[in-house]
Amino acid sequence: MNQQESTVKLVVQALDASVENLDDDVIRRLATARERAVSAMQPQWQAAGHAGVFHSLGNYVLHHRLMTSAALLLGALALGFIVTQHVIGQHQLEQGDAFLLGSELPPEAYLDKGFDTWLQQNAR
Amino acid sequence: MAATKRALGLLLLVLLSGPAWAEDSKSVMLKWSQLTEDQRKVLSPLSKEWDTLRPWQREKMLDIARDYPKMNAKQQARVQQRLNDWSRMTPFERENARKKYQQFQSLPPEKQEELRKKWREYQSLPEAQREGLRREQPDLYDANELDN
Amino acid sequence: MATAQELSNFLAEVERRAYRQTAYAVRDEHAALDIVQDAMLKLAEKYGARPAAEFPMLFQRILQNTMRDFWRRQKVRNLWTSLLSSFGGHSADDDEHDPLETLETGQRSEDEPEAQLERSQTIAIIERAIEKLPARQREAFLMRYWEDMDVAETAAAMGCSEGSVKTHCSRAVHALAATLQHYGFNQQGLKKPGAGS
């Protein structure tokens, strides 16, 4: 193995290891983002899939039965989701935007580059 | 056989879109008209643009409404006054501000006061001078790095 | 045309690497999360109908564009961080803090503390070296060697020629090799914690 290959190998191993060490919070937020993205895909997919499923099936009994089990499933999922959201929500209680907005220093103060320069020039 | 396949497909579809619908039923995709009276009162500066906000932005705004009653009158007034600008910042600007706000809070009280004083001084400068200061800052990431 | 399941699988497979990759580039973990979130949504909304095989390239392209928007807005970096530290504040996510700290706290202290420490130091140094690469070199390197994309895919994602991809990659590898050498790595590979001494 030449030096380049071994460099690549070592770097990739380190990068893989860094992914193993991710915060639980980050992992959870990534999963939530993924679910949102997947559901954002639905409309087109649904529009295309919907007509196909029911028109070609032409079977309203099956349709009905499917919808009932779907509704049940959905109920269970909704419950699970609400519980999860509740737990996540409680985690975020402390760092609210409300307190940032309510503090004396306005949000612009943190973002104004001119203020940075001003601070720098007037530091001690 | 084909029917079974399709049924499975539908089930999968339901499974995957389930969370989205459940989310609607929760709060995230609530339209302005669906908010409670209290929420609308707090978020009134956003009434016009509410329905254009992204789901997670709405979530954050609803959190503001939730924490609002815990604040004193002065803080509440500031929240009202700043909500609009806040909602129009980019997500990155907001995150940036959040981070720096946390840093600010970790400072000892006298340093916090010093910064507030500096901000007042800065605010009292003529706009032209502030604009000058903004331009003085060196670019950390030069254009070459992006476009080569 | 990709199914929702395929999209979900794809994102689950790449999301953590995408997050790290973005964090290396923007050096701000909150912003990195936002960028990955946005990129996922754009992929689903705009390209959900494309074949799943195109997802890696499309997602990388979207990710790069979203990052670039971030750069445009952040061209001038806010100096608060360093200022505040000169003011005497202690912040958990100060950019200037020792990179080793975060890594060590992220790890459970196990049976081999020394090997563990060495390992996390190696990771930290390599991560820092990745961050220091010029943006295009980092992108090319990560896509080619971490995401296992081929030269053509990487070129498509980066919007440049295959020749440039090769150049960027080769420069990145040289720079990384120099850093590793500087730190005296023997390049034996990274020891797994607990995998013998």
GROMACS .gro file of C-alpha atoms in nm:
model
  469
    1MET     CA    1   0.000   0.000   0.000
    2ASN     CA    2   0.152   0.332  -0.096
    3GLN     CA    3   0.148   0.638   0.122
    4GLN     CA    4  -0.150   0.796  -0.050
    5GLU     CA    5  -0.365   0.493  -0.009
    6SER     CA    6  -0.275   0.457   0.355
    7THR     CA    7  -0.351   0.824   0.414
    8VAL     CA    8  -0.693   0.786   0.259
    9LYS     CA    9  -0.757   0.474   0.461
   10LEU     CA   10  -0.658   0.631   0.790
   11VAL     CA   11  -0.858   0.948   0.726
   12VAL     CA   12  -1.167   0.753   0.628
   13GLN     CA   13  -1.139   0.540   0.941
   14ALA     CA   14  -1.119   0.853   1.154
   15LEU     CA   15  -1.418   1.005   0.979
   16ASP     CA   16  -1.620   0.688   1.030
   17ALA     CA   17  -1.526   0.695   1.396
   18SER     CA   18  -1.640   1.055   1.428
   19VAL     CA   19  -1.983   0.952   1.303
   20GLU     CA   20  -2.007   0.686   1.570
   21ASN     CA   21  -1.960   0.952   1.835
   22LEU     CA   22  -2.252   1.173   1.737
   23ASP     CA   23  -2.475   1.320   2.007
   24ASP     CA   24  -2.803   1.144   2.069
   25ASP     CA   25  -2.974   1.476   2.019
   26VAL     CA   26  -2.818   1.518   1.675
   27ILE     CA   27  -2.912   1.165   1.577
   28ARG     CA   28  -3.269   1.225   1.683
   29ARG     CA   29  -3.293   1.554   1.499
   30LEU     CA   30  -3.153   1.398   1.183
   31ALA     CA   31  -3.413   1.122   1.203
   32THR     CA   32  -3.690   1.378   1.248
   33ALA     CA   33  -3.561   1.575   0.951
   34ARG     CA   34  -3.557   1.257   0.744
   35GLU     CA   35  -3.917   1.176   0.834
   36ARG     CA   36  -4.021   1.526   0.738
   37ALA     CA   37  -3.843   1.503   0.408
   38VAL     CA   38  -3.996   1.165   0.328
   39SER     CA   39  -4.343   1.294   0.403
   40ALA     CA   40  -4.277   1.598   0.189
   41MET     CA   41  -4.227   1.357  -0.099
   42GLN     CA   42  -4.572   1.209  -0.054
   43PRO     CA   43  -4.799   1.446  -0.249
   44GLN     CA   44  -4.659   1.367  -0.596
   45TRP     CA   45  -4.619   1.007  -0.513
   46GLN     CA   46  -4.963   0.982  -0.368
   47ALA     CA   47  -5.120   1.155  -0.666
   48ALA     CA   48  -4.956   0.908  -0.900
   49GLY     CA   49  -5.012   0.605  -0.682
   50HIS     CA   50  -5.365   0.675  -0.570
   51ALA     CA   51  -5.547   0.655  -0.899
   52GLY     CA   52  -5.355   0.343  -0.988
   53VAL     CA   53  -5.441   0.161  -0.672
   54PHE     CA   54  -5.810   0.221  -0.654
   55HIS     CA   55  -5.917   0.243  -1.015
   56SER     CA   56  -5.743  -0.068  -1.123
   57LEU     CA   57  -5.849  -0.253  -0.813
   58GLY     CA   58  -6.208  -0.155  -0.860
   59ASN     CA   59  -6.283  -0.336  -0.543
   60TYR     CA   60  -6.454  -0.123  -0.290
   61VAL     CA   61  -6.476  -0.396  -0.031
   62LEU     CA   62  -6.103  -0.433  -0.027
   63HIS     CA   63  -6.072  -0.057  -0.039
   64HIS     CA   64  -6.291  -0.028   0.264
   65ARG     CA   65  -6.108  -0.296   0.456
   66LEU     CA   66  -5.774  -0.140   0.372
   67MET     CA   67  -5.891   0.199   0.487
   68THR     CA   68  -6.007   0.059   0.819
   69SER     CA   69  -5.676  -0.108   0.894
   70ALA     CA   70  -5.497   0.199   0.768
   71ALA     CA   71  -5.698   0.414   1.006
   72LEU     CA   72  -5.616   0.186   1.297
   73LEU     CA   73  -5.249   0.190   1.207
   74LEU     CA   74  -5.256   0.562   1.168
   75GLY     CA   75  -5.411   0.604   1.510
   76ALA     CA   76  -5.136   0.399   1.668
   77LEU     CA   77  -4.870   0.590   1.481
   78ALA     CA   78  -5.021   0.923   1.575
   79LEU     CA   79  -5.022   0.826   1.939
   80GLY     CA   80  -4.660   0.714   1.923
   81PHE     CA   81  -4.559   1.028   1.746
   82ILE     CA   82  -4.734   1.259   1.987
   83VAL     CA   83  -4.571   1.084   2.281
   84THR     CA   84  -4.227   1.115   2.119
   85GLN     CA   85  -4.281   1.479   2.035
   86HIS     CA   86  -4.386   1.544   2.388
   87VAL     CA   87  -4.066   1.396   2.522
   88ILE     CA   88  -3.853   1.587   2.273
   89GLY     CA   89  -4.042   1.907   2.346
   90GLN     CA   90  -3.959   1.884   2.712
   91HIS     CA   91  -3.591   1.862   2.632
   92GLN     CA   92  -3.597   2.197   2.462
   93LEU     CA   93  -3.771   2.383   2.741
   94GLU     CA   94  -3.466   2.568   2.865
   95GLN     CA   95  -3.322   2.734   2.559
   96GLY     CA   96  -3.623   2.919   2.428
   97ASP     CA   97  -3.615   3.186   2.162
   98ALA     CA   98  -3.859   3.383   2.377
   99PHE     CA   99  -3.586   3.463   2.627
  100LEU     CA  100  -3.345   3.563   2.356
  101LEU     CA  101  -3.601   3.803   2.212
  102GLY     CA  102  -3.696   3.933   2.554
  103SER     CA  103  -3.341   4.009   2.667
  104GLU     CA  104  -3.211   4.362   2.667
  105LEU     CA  105  -2.959   4.302   2.393
  106PRO     CA  106  -3.155   4.256   2.068
  107PRO     CA  107  -3.082   3.971   1.823
  108GLU     CA  108  -2.926   4.218   1.577
  109ALA     CA  109  -2.654   4.286   1.829
  110TYR     CA  110  -2.531   3.933   1.782
  111LEU     CA  111  -2.530   3.957   1.406
  112ASP     CA  112  -2.414   4.310   1.331
  113LYS     CA  113  -2.064   4.289   1.190
  114GLY     CA  114  -2.009   4.657   1.254
  115PHE     CA  115  -2.069   4.597   1.622
  116ASP     CA  116  -1.800   4.328   1.617
  117THR     CA  117  -1.553   4.574   1.474
  118TRP     CA  118  -1.664   4.835   1.723
  119LEU     CA  119  -1.607   4.591   2.010
  120GLN     CA  120  -1.272   4.493   1.875
  121GLN     CA  121  -1.157   4.851   1.845
  122ASN     CA  122  -1.282   4.941   2.188
  123ALA     CA  123  -1.172   4.631   2.373
  124ARG     CA  124  -0.964   4.747   2.664
  125MET     CA  125  -5.117  -1.140  -0.663
  126ALA     CA  126  -5.098  -0.794  -0.811
  127ALA     CA  127  -5.371  -0.685  -0.574
  128THR     CA  128  -5.176  -0.808  -0.274
  129LYS     CA  129  -4.873  -0.621  -0.397
  130ARG     CA  130  -5.074  -0.306  -0.434
  131ALA     CA  131  -5.229  -0.350  -0.093
  132LEU     CA  132  -4.883  -0.380   0.053
  133GLY     CA  133  -4.779  -0.071  -0.135
  134LEU     CA  134  -5.068   0.123   0.008
  135LEU     CA  135  -4.989   0.002   0.356
  136LEU     CA  136  -4.635   0.119   0.311
  137LEU     CA  137  -4.759   0.452   0.189
  138VAL     CA  138  -4.976   0.488   0.495
  139LEU     CA  139  -4.692   0.382   0.719
  140LEU     CA  140  -4.458   0.637   0.574
  141SER     CA  141  -4.696   0.927   0.562
  142GLY     CA  142  -4.839   0.849   0.902
  143PRO     CA  143  -4.607   1.074   1.097
  144ALA     CA  144  -4.680   1.367   0.869
  145TRP     CA  145  -5.051   1.343   0.925
  146ALA     CA  146  -5.005   1.288   1.291
  147GLU     CA  147  -4.790   1.596   1.296
  148ASP     CA  148  -5.067   1.798   1.136
  149SER     CA  149  -5.300   1.683   1.403
  150LYS     CA  150  -5.050   1.793   1.662
  151SER     CA  151  -4.959   2.153   1.601
  152VAL     CA  152  -4.679   2.204   1.361
  153MET     CA  153  -4.876   2.269   1.047
  154LEU     CA  154  -5.142   2.470   1.225
  155LYS     CA  155  -5.279   2.754   1.020
  156TRP     CA  156  -5.311   3.097   1.174
  157SER     CA  157  -5.683   3.051   1.209
  158GLN     CA  158  -5.628   2.731   1.405
  159LEU     CA  159  -5.414   2.884   1.679
  160THR     CA  160  -5.561   2.945   2.021
  161GLU     CA  161  -5.658   3.296   2.116
  162ASP     CA  162  -5.360   3.324   2.351
  163GLN     CA  163  -5.118   3.208   2.087
  164ARG     CA  164  -5.259   3.454   1.838
  165LYS     CA  165  -5.229   3.737   2.087
  166VAL     CA  166  -4.860   3.671   2.147
  167LEU     CA  167  -4.780   3.605   1.785
  168SER     CA  168  -5.001   3.881   1.643
  169PRO     CA  169  -4.708   4.057   1.471
  170LEU     CA  170  -4.681   3.744   1.256
  171SER     CA  171  -5.048   3.714   1.162
  172LYS     CA  172  -4.988   3.803   0.798
  173GLU     CA  173  -4.694   3.575   0.735
  174TRP     CA  174  -4.774   3.286   0.964
  175ASP     CA  175  -4.907   3.059   0.693
  176THR     CA  176  -4.586   3.096   0.494
  177LEU     CA  177  -4.358   2.982   0.775
  178ARG     CA  178  -4.184   2.649   0.755
  179PRO     CA  179  -4.310   2.376   0.993
  180TRP     CA  180  -4.012   2.394   1.225
  181GLN     CA  181  -4.028   2.770   1.225
  182ARG     CA  182  -4.388   2.751   1.340
  183GLU     CA  183  -4.281   2.508   1.605
  184LYS     CA  184  -4.023   2.755   1.735
  185MET     CA  185  -4.274   3.039   1.728
  186LEU     CA  186  -4.525   2.832   1.923
  187ASP     CA  187  -4.251   2.771   2.178
  188ILE     CA  188  -4.219   3.146   2.212
  189ALA     CA  189  -4.590   3.172   2.278
  190ARG     CA  190  -4.555   2.896   2.537
  191ASP     CA  191  -4.274   3.070   2.726
  192TYR     CA  192  -4.427   3.415   2.694
  193PRO     CA  193  -4.636   3.403   3.013
  194LYS     CA  194  -4.322   3.326   3.214
  195MET     CA  195  -4.171   3.663   3.129
  196ASN     CA  196  -4.212   4.006   3.282
  197ALA     CA  197  -4.390   4.292   3.107
  198LYS     CA  198  -4.071   4.451   2.980
  199GLN     CA  199  -3.948   4.130   2.825
  200GLN     CA  200  -4.289   4.064   2.674
  201ALA     CA  201  -4.290   4.405   2.511
  202ARG     CA  202  -3.949   4.336   2.358
  203VAL     CA  203  -4.065   4.002   2.225
  204GLN     CA  204  -4.362   4.168   2.056
  205GLN     CA  205  -4.145   4.436   1.907
  206ARG     CA  206  -3.883   4.194   1.771
  207LEU     CA  207  -4.094   3.904   1.649
  208ASN     CA  208  -4.129   4.031   1.297
  209ASP     CA  209  -3.762   4.085   1.231
  210TRP     CA  210  -3.690   3.757   1.397
  211SER     CA  211  -3.918   3.561   1.168
  212ARG     CA  212  -3.757   3.722   0.864
  213MET     CA  213  -3.402   3.630   0.951
  214THR     CA  214  -3.249   3.330   0.780
  215PRO     CA  215  -3.232   3.007   0.979
  216PHE     CA  216  -2.857   3.057   0.997
  217GLU     CA  217  -2.886   3.404   1.138
  218ARG     CA  218  -3.126   3.281   1.399
  219GLU     CA  219  -2.899   2.993   1.496
  220ASN     CA  220  -2.607   3.228   1.507
  221ALA     CA  221  -2.796   3.460   1.738
  222ARG     CA  222  -2.903   3.169   1.960
  223LYS     CA  223  -2.548   3.052   1.996
  224LYS     CA  224  -2.417   3.393   2.078
  225TYR     CA  225  -2.700   3.456   2.318
  226GLN     CA  226  -2.592   3.145   2.507
  227GLN     CA  227  -2.235   3.269   2.512
  228PHE     CA  228  -2.357   3.605   2.631
  229GLN     CA  229  -2.543   3.443   2.916
  230SER     CA  230  -2.234   3.256   3.024
  231LEU     CA  231  -2.054   3.585   3.081
  232PRO     CA  232  -2.030   3.730   3.431
  233PRO     CA  233  -2.289   4.006   3.496
  234GLU     CA  234  -2.040   4.291   3.476
  235LYS     CA  235  -1.921   4.176   3.132
  236GLN     CA  236  -2.282   4.149   3.020
  237GLU     CA  237  -2.340   4.503   3.133
  238GLU     CA  238  -2.027   4.616   2.955
  239LEU     CA  239  -2.152   4.465   2.631
  240ARG     CA  240  -2.493   4.625   2.669
  241LYS     CA  241  -2.325   4.959   2.723
  242LYS     CA  242  -2.108   4.908   2.416
  243TRP     CA  243  -2.416   4.824   2.214
  244ARG     CA  244  -2.585   5.147   2.326
  245GLU     CA  245  -2.274   5.342   2.231
  246TYR     CA  246  -2.263   5.169   1.897
  247GLN     CA  247  -2.630   5.245   1.839
  248SER     CA  248  -2.567   5.612   1.901
  249LEU     CA  249  -2.310   5.633   1.623
  250PRO     CA  250  -2.422   5.785   1.292
  251GLU     CA  251  -2.541   5.517   1.049
  252ALA     CA  252  -2.261   5.606   0.804
  253GLN     CA  253  -2.002   5.529   1.065
  254ARG     CA  254  -2.167   5.200   1.154
  255GLU     CA  255  -2.176   5.109   0.788
  256GLY     CA  256  -1.806   5.186   0.769
  257LEU     CA  257  -1.740   4.958   1.063
  258ARG     CA  258  -1.938   4.681   0.899
  259ARG     CA  259  -1.721   4.704   0.591
  260GLU     CA  260  -1.399   4.699   0.787
  261GLN     CA  261  -1.435   4.339   0.887
  262PRO     CA  262  -1.199   4.108   0.707
  263ASP     CA  263  -1.348   3.828   0.503
  264LEU     CA  264  -1.272   3.503   0.667
  265TYR     CA  265  -1.354   3.299   0.364
  266ASP     CA  266  -1.217   3.455   0.053
  267ALA     CA  267  -1.390   3.412  -0.277
  268ASN     CA  268  -1.111   3.193  -0.416
  269GLU     CA  269  -1.191   2.921  -0.176
  270LEU     CA  270  -1.541   2.897  -0.315
  271ASP     CA  271  -1.497   2.934  -0.683
  272ASN     CA  272  -1.178   2.763  -0.781
  273MET     CA  273  -3.883   0.653  -1.007
  274ALA     CA  274  -3.784   0.622  -0.643
  275THR     CA  275  -4.027   0.514  -0.375
  276ALA     CA  276  -4.065   0.684  -0.040
  277GLN     CA  277  -3.901   0.383   0.119
  278GLU     CA  278  -3.600   0.418  -0.107
  279LEU     CA  279  -3.571   0.784  -0.017
  280SER     CA  280  -3.599   0.705   0.350
  281ASN     CA  281  -3.335   0.433   0.327
  282PHE     CA  282  -3.103   0.657   0.135
  283LEU     CA  283  -3.130   0.941   0.384
  284ALA     CA  284  -3.089   0.710   0.681
  285GLU     CA  285  -2.774   0.577   0.520
  286VAL     CA  286  -2.613   0.914   0.451
  287GLU     CA  287  -2.756   1.158   0.706
  288ARG     CA  288  -2.489   1.124   0.974
  289ARG     CA  289  -2.201   1.153   0.733
  290ALA     CA  290  -2.375   1.443   0.562
  291TYR     CA  291  -2.405   1.615   0.896
  292ARG     CA  292  -2.037   1.570   0.982
  293GLN     CA  293  -1.936   1.673   0.633
  294THR     CA  294  -2.142   1.990   0.663
  295ALA     CA  295  -2.009   2.062   1.009
  296TYR     CA  296  -1.652   2.037   0.877
  297ALA     CA  297  -1.739   2.289   0.612
  298VAL     CA  298  -1.942   2.544   0.807
  299ARG     CA  299  -1.778   2.487   1.146
  300ASP     CA  300  -2.107   2.542   1.319
  301GLU     CA  301  -2.302   2.241   1.433
  302HIS     CA  302  -2.637   2.415   1.457
  303ALA     CA  303  -2.605   2.554   1.109
  304ALA     CA  304  -2.494   2.211   0.987
  305LEU     CA  305  -2.815   2.056   1.115
  306ASP     CA  306  -3.021   2.325   0.948
  307ILE     CA  307  -2.837   2.280   0.621
  308VAL     CA  308  -2.881   1.902   0.620
  309GLN     CA  309  -3.250   1.943   0.706
  310ASP     CA  310  -3.299   2.186   0.422
  311ALA     CA  311  -3.108   1.967   0.179
  312MET     CA  312  -3.316   1.662   0.271
  313LEU     CA  313  -3.635   1.853   0.215
  314LYS     CA  314  -3.520   1.989  -0.118
  315LEU     CA  315  -3.421   1.644  -0.235
  316ALA     CA  316  -3.762   1.506  -0.142
  317GLU     CA  317  -3.963   1.795  -0.280
  318LYS     CA  318  -3.779   1.856  -0.604
  319TYR     CA  319  -3.614   1.531  -0.693
  320GLY     CA  320  -3.832   1.270  -0.527
  321ALA     CA  321  -3.943   1.148  -0.866
  322ARG     CA  322  -3.588   1.075  -0.984
  323PRO     CA  323  -3.444   0.724  -0.975
  324ALA     CA  324  -3.294   0.634  -0.640
  325ALA     CA  325  -2.959   0.566  -0.805
  326GLU     CA  326  -2.925   0.939  -0.866
  327PHE     CA  327  -2.983   1.033  -0.504
  328PRO     CA  328  -2.618   1.035  -0.392
  329MET     CA  329  -2.514   1.277  -0.663
  330LEU     CA  330  -2.828   1.492  -0.632
  331PHE     CA  331  -2.812   1.507  -0.257
  332GLN     CA  332  -2.447   1.609  -0.260
  333ARG     CA  333  -2.520   1.878  -0.514
  334ILE     CA  334  -2.807   2.014  -0.307
  335LEU     CA  335  -2.596   1.995   0.006
  336GLN     CA  336  -2.314   2.189  -0.159
  337ASN     CA  337  -2.555   2.453  -0.286
  338THR     CA  338  -2.720   2.491   0.050
  339MET     CA  339  -2.379   2.530   0.208
  340ARG     CA  340  -2.281   2.783  -0.050
  341ASP     CA  341  -2.590   2.989   0.034
  342PHE     CA  342  -2.471   2.969   0.389
  343TRP     CA  343  -2.126   3.098   0.292
  344ARG     CA  344  -2.277   3.387   0.102
  345ARG     CA  345  -2.468   3.493   0.406
  346GLN     CA  346  -2.175   3.431   0.637
  347LYS     CA  347  -1.890   3.560   0.421
  348VAL     CA  348  -1.776   3.775   0.699
  349ARG     CA  349  -1.747   3.572   1.008
  350ASN     CA  350  -1.881   3.708   1.326
  351LEU     CA  351  -1.600   3.772   1.569
  352TRP     CA  352  -1.808   3.743   1.881
  353THR     CA  353  -1.663   3.410   1.973
  354SER     CA  354  -1.308   3.530   2.009
  355LEU     CA  355  -1.418   3.863   2.147
  356LEU     CA  356  -1.625   3.705   2.416
  357SER     CA  357  -1.344   3.479   2.517
  358SER     CA  358  -1.117   3.781   2.543
  359PHE     CA  359  -1.390   3.925   2.762
  360GLY     CA  360  -1.344   3.622   2.982
  361GLY     CA  361  -1.654   3.422   2.895
  362HIS     CA  362  -1.656   3.048   2.886
  363SER     CA  363  -1.857   2.896   2.617
  364ALA     CA  364  -1.931   2.534   2.551
  365ASP     CA  365  -1.892   2.564   2.178
  366ASP     CA  366  -1.611   2.810   2.148
  367ASP     CA  367  -1.437   2.745   1.818
  368GLU     CA  368  -1.098   2.793   1.967
  369HIS     CA  369  -1.129   2.533   2.237
  370ASP     CA  370  -0.926   2.220   2.241
  371PRO     CA  371  -1.078   1.979   1.992
  372LEU     CA  372  -0.985   1.688   2.214
  373GLU     CA  373  -1.225   1.788   2.486
  374THR     CA  374  -1.540   1.725   2.289
  375LEU     CA  375  -1.423   1.394   2.166
  376GLU     CA  376  -1.319   1.270   2.501
  377THR     CA  377  -1.642   1.361   2.671
  378GLY     CA  378  -1.823   1.184   2.391
  379GLN     CA  379  -1.656   0.859   2.482
  380ARG     CA  380  -1.712   0.630   2.772
  381SER     CA  381  -1.401   0.561   2.970
  382GLU     CA  382  -1.336   0.199   2.902
  383ASP     CA  383  -1.074  -0.057   2.980
  384GLU     CA  384  -0.799   0.092   2.766
  385PRO     CA  385  -0.780   0.456   2.855
  386GLU     CA  386  -0.447   0.513   2.687
  387ALA     CA  387  -0.530   0.354   2.356
  388GLN     CA  388  -0.862   0.530   2.376
  389LEU     CA  389  -0.699   0.866   2.425
  390GLU     CA  390  -0.460   0.806   2.143
  391ARG     CA  391  -0.745   0.710   1.919
  392SER     CA  392  -0.953   1.013   2.000
  393GLN     CA  393  -0.652   1.238   1.954
  394THR     CA  394  -0.593   1.089   1.614
  395ILE     CA  395  -0.954   1.144   1.518
  396ALA     CA  396  -0.944   1.503   1.640
  397ILE     CA  397  -0.629   1.583   1.447
  398ILE     CA  398  -0.767   1.431   1.130
  399GLU     CA  399  -1.097   1.615   1.167
  400ARG     CA  400  -0.911   1.940   1.213
  401ALA     CA  401  -0.703   1.866   0.903
  402ILE     CA  402  -1.021   1.800   0.705
  403GLU     CA  403  -1.166   2.130   0.822
  404LYS     CA  404  -0.857   2.315   0.714
  405LEU     CA  405  -0.865   2.191   0.355
  406PRO     CA  406  -0.986   2.440   0.095
  407ALA     CA  407  -1.359   2.390   0.043
  408ARG     CA  408  -1.341   2.230  -0.300
  409GLN     CA  409  -1.067   1.991  -0.200
  410ARG     CA  410  -1.262   1.884   0.105
  411GLU     CA  411  -1.580   1.831  -0.096
  412ALA     CA  412  -1.402   1.626  -0.358
  413PHE     CA  413  -1.217   1.419  -0.103
  414LEU     CA  414  -1.523   1.343   0.106
  415MET     CA  415  -1.739   1.251  -0.189
  416ARG     CA  416  -1.480   1.032  -0.354
  417TYR     CA  417  -1.343   0.851  -0.054
  418TRP     CA  418  -1.604   0.877   0.217
  419GLU     CA  419  -1.920   0.866   0.012
  420ASP     CA  420  -1.759   0.627  -0.233
  421MET     CA  421  -1.885   0.821  -0.532
  422ASP     CA  422  -1.701   0.776  -0.858
  423VAL     CA  423  -1.520   1.057  -1.038
  424ALA     CA  424  -1.808   1.120  -1.279
  425GLU     CA  425  -2.066   1.142  -1.002
  426THR     CA  426  -1.845   1.368  -0.796
  427ALA     CA  427  -1.789   1.593  -1.095
  428ALA     CA  428  -2.163   1.611  -1.158
  429ALA     CA  429  -2.231   1.694  -0.795
  430MET     CA  430  -1.962   1.960  -0.786
  431GLY     CA  431  -2.045   2.104  -1.125
  432CYS     CA  432  -1.688   2.078  -1.250
  433SER     CA  433  -1.486   1.859  -1.484
  434GLU     CA  434  -1.362   1.513  -1.393
  435GLY     CA  435  -1.010   1.646  -1.430
  436SER     CA  436  -1.072   1.906  -1.159
  437VAL     CA  437  -1.212   1.639  -0.929
  438LYS     CA  438  -0.891   1.441  -0.967
  439THR     CA  439  -0.681   1.750  -0.905
  440HIS     CA  440  -0.878   1.846  -0.596
  441CYS     CA  441  -0.857   1.493  -0.461
  442SER     CA  442  -0.489   1.458  -0.517
  443ARG     CA  443  -0.414   1.793  -0.353
  444ALA     CA  444  -0.635   1.701  -0.060
  445VAL     CA  445  -0.458   1.369  -0.011
  446HIS     CA  446  -0.119   1.538  -0.024
  447ALA     CA  447  -0.221   1.800   0.229
  448LEU     CA  448  -0.366   1.536   0.459
  449ALA     CA  449  -0.058   1.315   0.426
  450ALA     CA  450   0.161   1.612   0.516
  451THR     CA  451  -0.045   1.684   0.824
  452LEU     CA  452  -0.035   1.323   0.936
  453GLN     CA  453   0.337   1.312   0.886
  454HIS     CA  454   0.375   1.632   1.078
  455TYR     CA  455   0.205   1.468   1.373
  456GLY     CA  456   0.421   1.161   1.331
  457PHE     CA  457   0.153   0.907   1.248
  458ASN     CA  458   0.285   0.575   1.141
  459GLN     CA  459  -0.024   0.529   0.925
  460GLN     CA  460  -0.092   0.184   1.056
  461GLY     CA  461  -0.458   0.257   1.069
  462LEU     CA  462  -0.678   0.347   1.356
  463LYS     CA  463  -0.687   0.111   1.650
  464LYS     CA  464  -1.033   0.004   1.753
  465PRO     CA  465  -1.087   0.057   2.123
  466GLY     CA  466  -1.061  -0.278   2.295
  467ALA     CA  467  -0.923  -0.452   1.988
  468GLY     CA  468  -0.595  -0.566   2.138
  469SER     CA  469  -0.294  -0.351   2.217
   0.00000   0.00000   0.00000
